[in-house]
Amino acid sequence: MKGRIVCCLYRIGRVGVALLFLALLGPAKADVLVPTAGTAGFVEVSGRANPDVVGGDMGVLGWFNGHLSAKGSLSFLASEPLDDFFTGVNISLQTQFPWRFSPYVGVGAFAGYSREDVRAENDDRDNDHDGYTDERGEEKSVVDNVTSSVYPELGLLLWIKDDVRLSLSGRYHISSEGREFDAWVYAVGFAVRM
């Protein structure tokens, strides 16, 4: 699994760098309108190697003004050190310049949980909904682990068109699991104005 995660992270990084390079080679569009209000949908993929972590987000981004924006998303995080696949939510605030190409800083938080199938042969319930209670081999899904993290974030934003934005970022996740699980996670994302 470790080899597949590292390969995936390498490909994500290559695609992000190639897209940024192509966008910067294009003509400088002074007419690109950087939003100061409204919303956008976004997707992001993130990861790192050693320890291996892969994540993703899909959600909504909104602007309060040209300098401050907020994101909320449904997220997943697969972590080798925690040996779990977490699903949850991610929220963050970013401050940036109202420019076509801008650095930004932000803060955010992730909260998620993982599930596990356990034996349920003696719980007086029909867990698999087949009309039989407590048959041999019956299982149920239970919450296995809960985790959360807060993070500072540094990144770059590039408006490719009036309604399409590319973002590259690094987040230092400070984990509820302890300092040995803290780690930098890198992300590439696309947002499209609605």
PDB file of C-alpha atoms in Angstrom:
ATOM      1  CA  MET A   1       0.000   0.000   0.000  1.00  0.00           C
ATOM      2  CA  LYS A   2       2.857   2.367   0.825  1.00  0.00           C
ATOM      3  CA  GLY A   3       4.198   2.180  -2.729  1.00  0.00           C
ATOM      4  CA  ARG A   4       0.769   3.002  -4.223  1.00  0.00           C
ATOM      5  CA  ILE A   5       0.329   6.009  -1.913  1.00  0.00           C
ATOM      6  CA  VAL A   6       3.778   7.389  -2.761  1.00  0.00           C
ATOM      7  CA  CYS A   7       3.093   6.883  -6.484  1.00  0.00           C
ATOM      8  CA  CYS A   8      -0.267   8.679  -6.120  1.00  0.00           C
ATOM      9  CA  LEU A   9       1.360  11.614  -4.293  1.00  0.00           C
ATOM     10  CA  TYR A  10       4.053  11.856  -6.950  1.00  0.00           C
ATOM     11  CA  ARG A  11       1.423  12.014  -9.712  1.00  0.00           C
ATOM     12  CA  ILE A  12      -0.627  14.634  -7.843  1.00  0.00           C
ATOM     13  CA  GLY A  13       2.486  16.781  -7.466  1.00  0.00           C
ATOM     14  CA  ARG A  14       3.428  16.426 -11.135  1.00  0.00           C
ATOM     15  CA  VAL A  15      -0.069  17.385 -12.307  1.00  0.00           C
ATOM     16  CA  GLY A  16      -0.175  20.411  -9.980  1.00  0.00           C
ATOM     17  CA  VAL A  17       3.225  21.677 -11.118  1.00  0.00           C
ATOM     18  CA  ALA A  18       2.370  21.132 -14.805  1.00  0.00           C
ATOM     19  CA  LEU A  19      -0.938  23.009 -14.487  1.00  0.00           C
ATOM     20  CA  LEU A  20       0.695  25.886 -12.661  1.00  0.00           C
ATOM     21  CA  PHE A  21       3.454  26.077 -15.279  1.00  0.00           C
ATOM     22  CA  LEU A  22       0.938  26.088 -18.150  1.00  0.00           C
ATOM     23  CA  ALA A  23      -1.220  28.731 -16.484  1.00  0.00           C
ATOM     24  CA  LEU A  24       1.782  30.995 -15.907  1.00  0.00           C
ATOM     25  CA  LEU A  25       2.944  30.589 -19.511  1.00  0.00           C
ATOM     26  CA  GLY A  26      -0.402  31.882 -20.806  1.00  0.00           C
ATOM     27  CA  PRO A  27      -0.875  35.574 -21.524  1.00  0.00           C
ATOM     28  CA  ALA A  28      -1.300  37.757 -18.450  1.00  0.00           C
ATOM     29  CA  LYS A  29      -4.994  38.524 -18.332  1.00  0.00           C
ATOM     30  CA  ALA A  30      -5.495  41.882 -16.700  1.00  0.00           C
ATOM     31  CA  ASP A  31      -9.235  41.442 -17.193  1.00  0.00           C
ATOM     32  CA  VAL A  32      -9.502  38.426 -14.846  1.00  0.00           C
ATOM     33  CA  LEU A  33     -11.974  39.445 -12.160  1.00  0.00           C
ATOM     34  CA  VAL A  34     -10.986  38.255  -8.693  1.00  0.00           C
ATOM     35  CA  PRO A  35     -14.177  37.758  -6.663  1.00  0.00           C
ATOM     36  CA  THR A  36     -14.922  39.774  -3.554  1.00  0.00           C
ATOM     37  CA  ALA A  37     -18.300  38.090  -2.915  1.00  0.00           C
ATOM     38  CA  GLY A  38     -20.176  34.946  -3.899  1.00  0.00           C
ATOM     39  CA  THR A  39     -19.475  31.237  -3.694  1.00  0.00           C
ATOM     40  CA  ALA A  40     -17.634  28.494  -5.554  1.00  0.00           C
ATOM     41  CA  GLY A  41     -17.564  24.712  -5.500  1.00  0.00           C
ATOM     42  CA  PHE A  42     -14.153  23.123  -5.025  1.00  0.00           C
ATOM     43  CA  VAL A  43     -12.314  19.818  -4.981  1.00  0.00           C
ATOM     44  CA  GLU A  44      -8.901  19.168  -3.481  1.00  0.00           C
ATOM     45  CA  VAL A  45      -6.543  16.238  -3.209  1.00  0.00           C
ATOM     46  CA  SER A  46      -3.778  16.165  -0.640  1.00  0.00           C
ATOM     47  CA  GLY A  47      -1.046  13.929   0.604  1.00  0.00           C
ATOM     48  CA  ARG A  48       2.478  13.333   1.765  1.00  0.00           C
ATOM     49  CA  ALA A  49       4.989  10.525   2.014  1.00  0.00           C
ATOM     50  CA  ASN A  50       6.823   9.227   5.079  1.00  0.00           C
ATOM     51  CA  PRO A  51       4.463   8.895   6.864  1.00  0.00           C
ATOM     52  CA  ASP A  52       2.002   8.199   4.054  1.00  0.00           C
ATOM     53  CA  VAL A  53      -1.166  10.305   4.167  1.00  0.00           C
ATOM     54  CA  VAL A  54      -3.736  10.790   1.372  1.00  0.00           C
ATOM     55  CA  GLY A  55      -6.783  13.031   1.631  1.00  0.00           C
ATOM     56  CA  GLY A  56      -9.451  14.784  -0.342  1.00  0.00           C
ATOM     57  CA  ASP A  57     -12.109  17.460   0.027  1.00  0.00           C
ATOM     58  CA  MET A  58     -15.255  18.438  -1.854  1.00  0.00           C
ATOM     59  CA  GLY A  59     -17.176  21.476  -0.697  1.00  0.00           C
ATOM     60  CA  VAL A  60     -18.096  25.144  -0.915  1.00  0.00           C
ATOM     61  CA  LEU A  61     -15.896  28.230  -0.797  1.00  0.00           C
ATOM     62  CA  GLY A  62     -17.262  31.702  -0.056  1.00  0.00           C
ATOM     63  CA  TRP A  63     -15.803  35.218  -0.007  1.00  0.00           C
ATOM     64  CA  PHE A  64     -16.501  37.841   2.651  1.00  0.00           C
ATOM     65  CA  ASN A  65     -14.495  40.464   0.722  1.00  0.00           C
ATOM     66  CA  GLY A  66     -11.444  40.533  -1.558  1.00  0.00           C
ATOM     67  CA  HIS A  67      -9.150  39.532   1.299  1.00  0.00           C
ATOM     68  CA  LEU A  68     -11.039  36.939   3.354  1.00  0.00           C
ATOM     69  CA  SER A  69     -12.630  33.645   2.323  1.00  0.00           C
ATOM     70  CA  ALA A  70     -13.928  30.522   4.063  1.00  0.00           C
ATOM     71  CA  LYS A  71     -14.203  26.866   3.010  1.00  0.00           C
ATOM     72  CA  GLY A  72     -16.341  24.011   4.272  1.00  0.00           C
ATOM     73  CA  SER A  73     -16.139  20.487   2.904  1.00  0.00           C
ATOM     74  CA  LEU A  74     -16.788  16.799   3.275  1.00  0.00           C
ATOM     75  CA  SER A  75     -13.387  15.166   3.594  1.00  0.00           C
ATOM     76  CA  PHE A  76     -11.527  11.904   3.798  1.00  0.00           C
ATOM     77  CA  LEU A  77      -8.106  11.141   5.189  1.00  0.00           C
ATOM     78  CA  ALA A  78      -6.224   7.846   4.876  1.00  0.00           C
ATOM     79  CA  SER A  79      -3.334   7.675   7.305  1.00  0.00           C
ATOM     80  CA  GLU A  80      -0.603   5.058   7.493  1.00  0.00           C
ATOM     81  CA  PRO A  81       0.501   5.995  11.048  1.00  0.00           C
ATOM     82  CA  LEU A  82      -3.090   5.787  12.342  1.00  0.00           C
ATOM     83  CA  ASP A  83      -3.808   2.764  10.098  1.00  0.00           C
ATOM     84  CA  ASP A  84      -7.313   4.069   9.359  1.00  0.00           C
ATOM     85  CA  PHE A  85      -9.539   5.661   6.712  1.00  0.00           C
ATOM     86  CA  PHE A  86     -11.349   8.664   8.191  1.00  0.00           C
ATOM     87  CA  THR A  87     -14.379  10.481   6.783  1.00  0.00           C
ATOM     88  CA  GLY A  88     -15.471  13.807   8.199  1.00  0.00           C
ATOM     89  CA  VAL A  89     -15.603  17.560   7.710  1.00  0.00           C
ATOM     90  CA  ASN A  90     -13.025  20.264   7.129  1.00  0.00           C
ATOM     91  CA  ILE A  91     -13.469  24.014   7.705  1.00  0.00           C
ATOM     92  CA  SER A  92     -10.975  26.825   7.147  1.00  0.00           C
ATOM     93  CA  LEU A  93     -10.471  30.582   6.778  1.00  0.00           C
ATOM     94  CA  GLN A  94      -7.960  32.120   4.354  1.00  0.00           C
ATOM     95  CA  THR A  95      -6.710  35.636   3.829  1.00  0.00           C
ATOM     96  CA  GLN A  96      -5.261  36.642   0.463  1.00  0.00           C
ATOM     97  CA  PHE A  97      -4.752  39.590  -1.850  1.00  0.00           C
ATOM     98  CA  PRO A  98      -7.418  40.350  -4.485  1.00  0.00           C
ATOM     99  CA  TRP A  99      -4.921  39.608  -7.269  1.00  0.00           C
ATOM    100  CA  ARG A 100      -4.924  37.106 -10.093  1.00  0.00           C
ATOM    101  CA  PHE A 101      -1.879  35.382  -8.546  1.00  0.00           C
ATOM    102  CA  SER A 102      -1.667  35.664  -4.762  1.00  0.00           C
ATOM    103  CA  PRO A 103      -0.037  34.016  -1.777  1.00  0.00           C
ATOM    104  CA  TYR A 104      -2.367  33.240   1.102  1.00  0.00           C
ATOM    105  CA  VAL A 105      -2.365  32.152   4.729  1.00  0.00           C
ATOM    106  CA  GLY A 106      -5.106  30.409   6.629  1.00  0.00           C
ATOM    107  CA  VAL A 107      -6.202  28.320   9.572  1.00  0.00           C
ATOM    108  CA  GLY A 108      -8.464  25.297   9.604  1.00  0.00           C
ATOM    109  CA  ALA A 109      -9.713  22.207  11.370  1.00  0.00           C
ATOM    110  CA  PHE A 110     -10.530  18.619  10.386  1.00  0.00           C
ATOM    111  CA  ALA A 111     -12.707  16.202  12.363  1.00  0.00           C
ATOM    112  CA  GLY A 112     -13.397  12.657  11.242  1.00  0.00           C
ATOM    113  CA  TYR A 113     -14.094   9.084  12.216  1.00  0.00           C
ATOM    114  CA  SER A 114     -13.361   5.607  10.930  1.00  0.00           C
ATOM    115  CA  ARG A 115     -15.646   2.563  10.950  1.00  0.00           C
ATOM    116  CA  GLU A 116     -14.966  -1.125  11.420  1.00  0.00           C
ATOM    117  CA  ASP A 117     -17.075  -4.275  10.934  1.00  0.00           C
ATOM    118  CA  VAL A 118     -17.382  -6.388  14.084  1.00  0.00           C
ATOM    119  CA  ARG A 119     -19.171  -9.640  14.885  1.00  0.00           C
ATOM    120  CA  ALA A 120     -22.813  -9.185  15.875  1.00  0.00           C
ATOM    121  CA  GLU A 121     -24.076 -12.721  16.446  1.00  0.00           C
ATOM    122  CA  ASN A 122     -25.463 -12.055  19.943  1.00  0.00           C
ATOM    123  CA  ASP A 123     -26.932  -8.532  19.965  1.00  0.00           C
ATOM    124  CA  ASP A 124     -30.631  -9.442  19.365  1.00  0.00           C
ATOM    125  CA  ARG A 125     -30.747  -7.368  16.151  1.00  0.00           C
ATOM    126  CA  ASP A 126     -31.090  -8.097  12.449  1.00  0.00           C
ATOM    127  CA  ASN A 127     -27.948  -6.169  11.453  1.00  0.00           C
ATOM    128  CA  ASP A 128     -27.852  -7.343   7.822  1.00  0.00           C
ATOM    129  CA  HIS A 129     -31.631  -6.844   7.299  1.00  0.00           C
ATOM    130  CA  ASP A 130     -32.253 -10.352   5.933  1.00  0.00           C
ATOM    131  CA  GLY A 131     -35.128 -11.226   8.286  1.00  0.00           C
ATOM    132  CA  TYR A 132     -33.013 -13.295  10.692  1.00  0.00           C
ATOM    133  CA  THR A 133     -31.637 -12.194  14.054  1.00  0.00           C
ATOM    134  CA  ASP A 134     -28.185 -13.172  15.282  1.00  0.00           C
ATOM    135  CA  GLU A 135     -27.320 -15.730  12.610  1.00  0.00           C
ATOM    136  CA  ARG A 136     -23.795 -17.108  12.297  1.00  0.00           C
ATOM    137  CA  GLY A 137     -21.312 -14.660  10.713  1.00  0.00           C
ATOM    138  CA  GLU A 138     -23.540 -11.584  11.120  1.00  0.00           C
ATOM    139  CA  GLU A 139     -21.604  -8.328  11.437  1.00  0.00           C
ATOM    140  CA  LYS A 140     -22.334  -4.686  12.148  1.00  0.00           C
ATOM    141  CA  SER A 141     -20.432  -1.491  11.467  1.00  0.00           C
ATOM    142  CA  VAL A 142     -19.250   0.517  14.482  1.00  0.00           C
ATOM    143  CA  VAL A 143     -17.188   3.667  14.930  1.00  0.00           C
ATOM    144  CA  ASP A 144     -13.609   2.467  15.378  1.00  0.00           C
ATOM    145  CA  ASN A 145     -11.650   5.688  15.895  1.00  0.00           C
ATOM    146  CA  VAL A 146     -12.276   9.429  16.055  1.00  0.00           C
ATOM    147  CA  THR A 147      -9.623  12.010  15.243  1.00  0.00           C
ATOM    148  CA  SER A 148      -9.287  15.730  14.706  1.00  0.00           C
ATOM    149  CA  SER A 149      -6.613  18.238  13.842  1.00  0.00           C
ATOM    150  CA  VAL A 150      -6.109  21.975  13.551  1.00  0.00           C
ATOM    151  CA  TYR A 151      -3.706  23.466  11.057  1.00  0.00           C
ATOM    152  CA  PRO A 152      -2.060  26.649   9.835  1.00  0.00           C
ATOM    153  CA  GLU A 153      -1.957  26.808   6.041  1.00  0.00           C
ATOM    154  CA  LEU A 154       0.298  28.515   3.478  1.00  0.00           C
ATOM    155  CA  GLY A 155      -0.406  28.535  -0.226  1.00  0.00           C
ATOM    156  CA  LEU A 156      -0.664  30.134  -3.644  1.00  0.00           C
ATOM    157  CA  LEU A 157      -3.825  30.988  -5.581  1.00  0.00           C
ATOM    158  CA  LEU A 158      -4.035  31.457  -9.336  1.00  0.00           C
ATOM    159  CA  TRP A 159      -7.169  32.578 -11.175  1.00  0.00           C
ATOM    160  CA  ILE A 160      -6.899  30.834 -14.539  1.00  0.00           C
ATOM    161  CA  LYS A 161     -10.145  32.439 -15.762  1.00  0.00           C
ATOM    162  CA  ASP A 162     -12.784  34.669 -14.158  1.00  0.00           C
ATOM    163  CA  ASP A 163     -14.498  31.629 -12.679  1.00  0.00           C
ATOM    164  CA  VAL A 164     -11.737  28.982 -12.307  1.00  0.00           C
ATOM    165  CA  ARG A 165      -9.069  29.001  -9.589  1.00  0.00           C
ATOM    166  CA  LEU A 166      -6.092  26.717  -8.935  1.00  0.00           C
ATOM    167  CA  SER A 167      -4.654  26.450  -5.417  1.00  0.00           C
ATOM    168  CA  LEU A 168      -1.461  24.864  -4.098  1.00  0.00           C
ATOM    169  CA  SER A 169      -0.970  24.672  -0.344  1.00  0.00           C
ATOM    170  CA  GLY A 170       0.803  23.151   2.615  1.00  0.00           C
ATOM    171  CA  ARG A 171      -0.931  22.499   5.946  1.00  0.00           C
ATOM    172  CA  TYR A 172       0.732  21.555   9.201  1.00  0.00           C
ATOM    173  CA  HIS A 173      -1.814  19.264  10.887  1.00  0.00           C
ATOM    174  CA  ILE A 174      -1.577  19.285  14.682  1.00  0.00           C
ATOM    175  CA  SER A 175      -3.287  16.000  15.566  1.00  0.00           C
ATOM    176  CA  SER A 176      -5.468  15.093  18.534  1.00  0.00           C
ATOM    177  CA  GLU A 177      -3.624  11.740  18.505  1.00  0.00           C
ATOM    178  CA  GLY A 178      -0.390  13.310  19.818  1.00  0.00           C
ATOM    179  CA  ARG A 179       2.678  15.171  18.567  1.00  0.00           C
ATOM    180  CA  GLU A 180       4.176  12.093  16.880  1.00  0.00           C
ATOM    181  CA  PHE A 181       1.233  12.221  14.425  1.00  0.00           C
ATOM    182  CA  ASP A 182       1.684  15.925  13.490  1.00  0.00           C
ATOM    183  CA  ALA A 183       2.676  16.343   9.839  1.00  0.00           C
ATOM    184  CA  TRP A 184       2.818  18.628   6.821  1.00  0.00           C
ATOM    185  CA  VAL A 185       0.233  17.691   4.180  1.00  0.00           C
ATOM    186  CA  TYR A 186       0.350  19.224   0.680  1.00  0.00           C
ATOM    187  CA  ALA A 187      -2.694  19.895  -1.497  1.00  0.00           C
ATOM    188  CA  VAL A 188      -3.725  20.930  -4.998  1.00  0.00           C
ATOM    189  CA  GLY A 189      -7.269  22.116  -5.655  1.00  0.00           C
ATOM    190  CA  PHE A 190      -9.644  23.599  -8.195  1.00  0.00           C
ATOM    191  CA  ALA A 191     -12.540  25.943  -7.493  1.00  0.00           C
ATOM    192  CA  VAL A 192     -15.274  26.967  -9.944  1.00  0.00           C
ATOM    193  CA  ARG A 193     -17.522  29.948  -9.188  1.00  0.00           C
ATOM    194  CA  MET A 194     -21.244  29.256  -9.004  1.00  0.00           C
TER     195      MET A 194
END
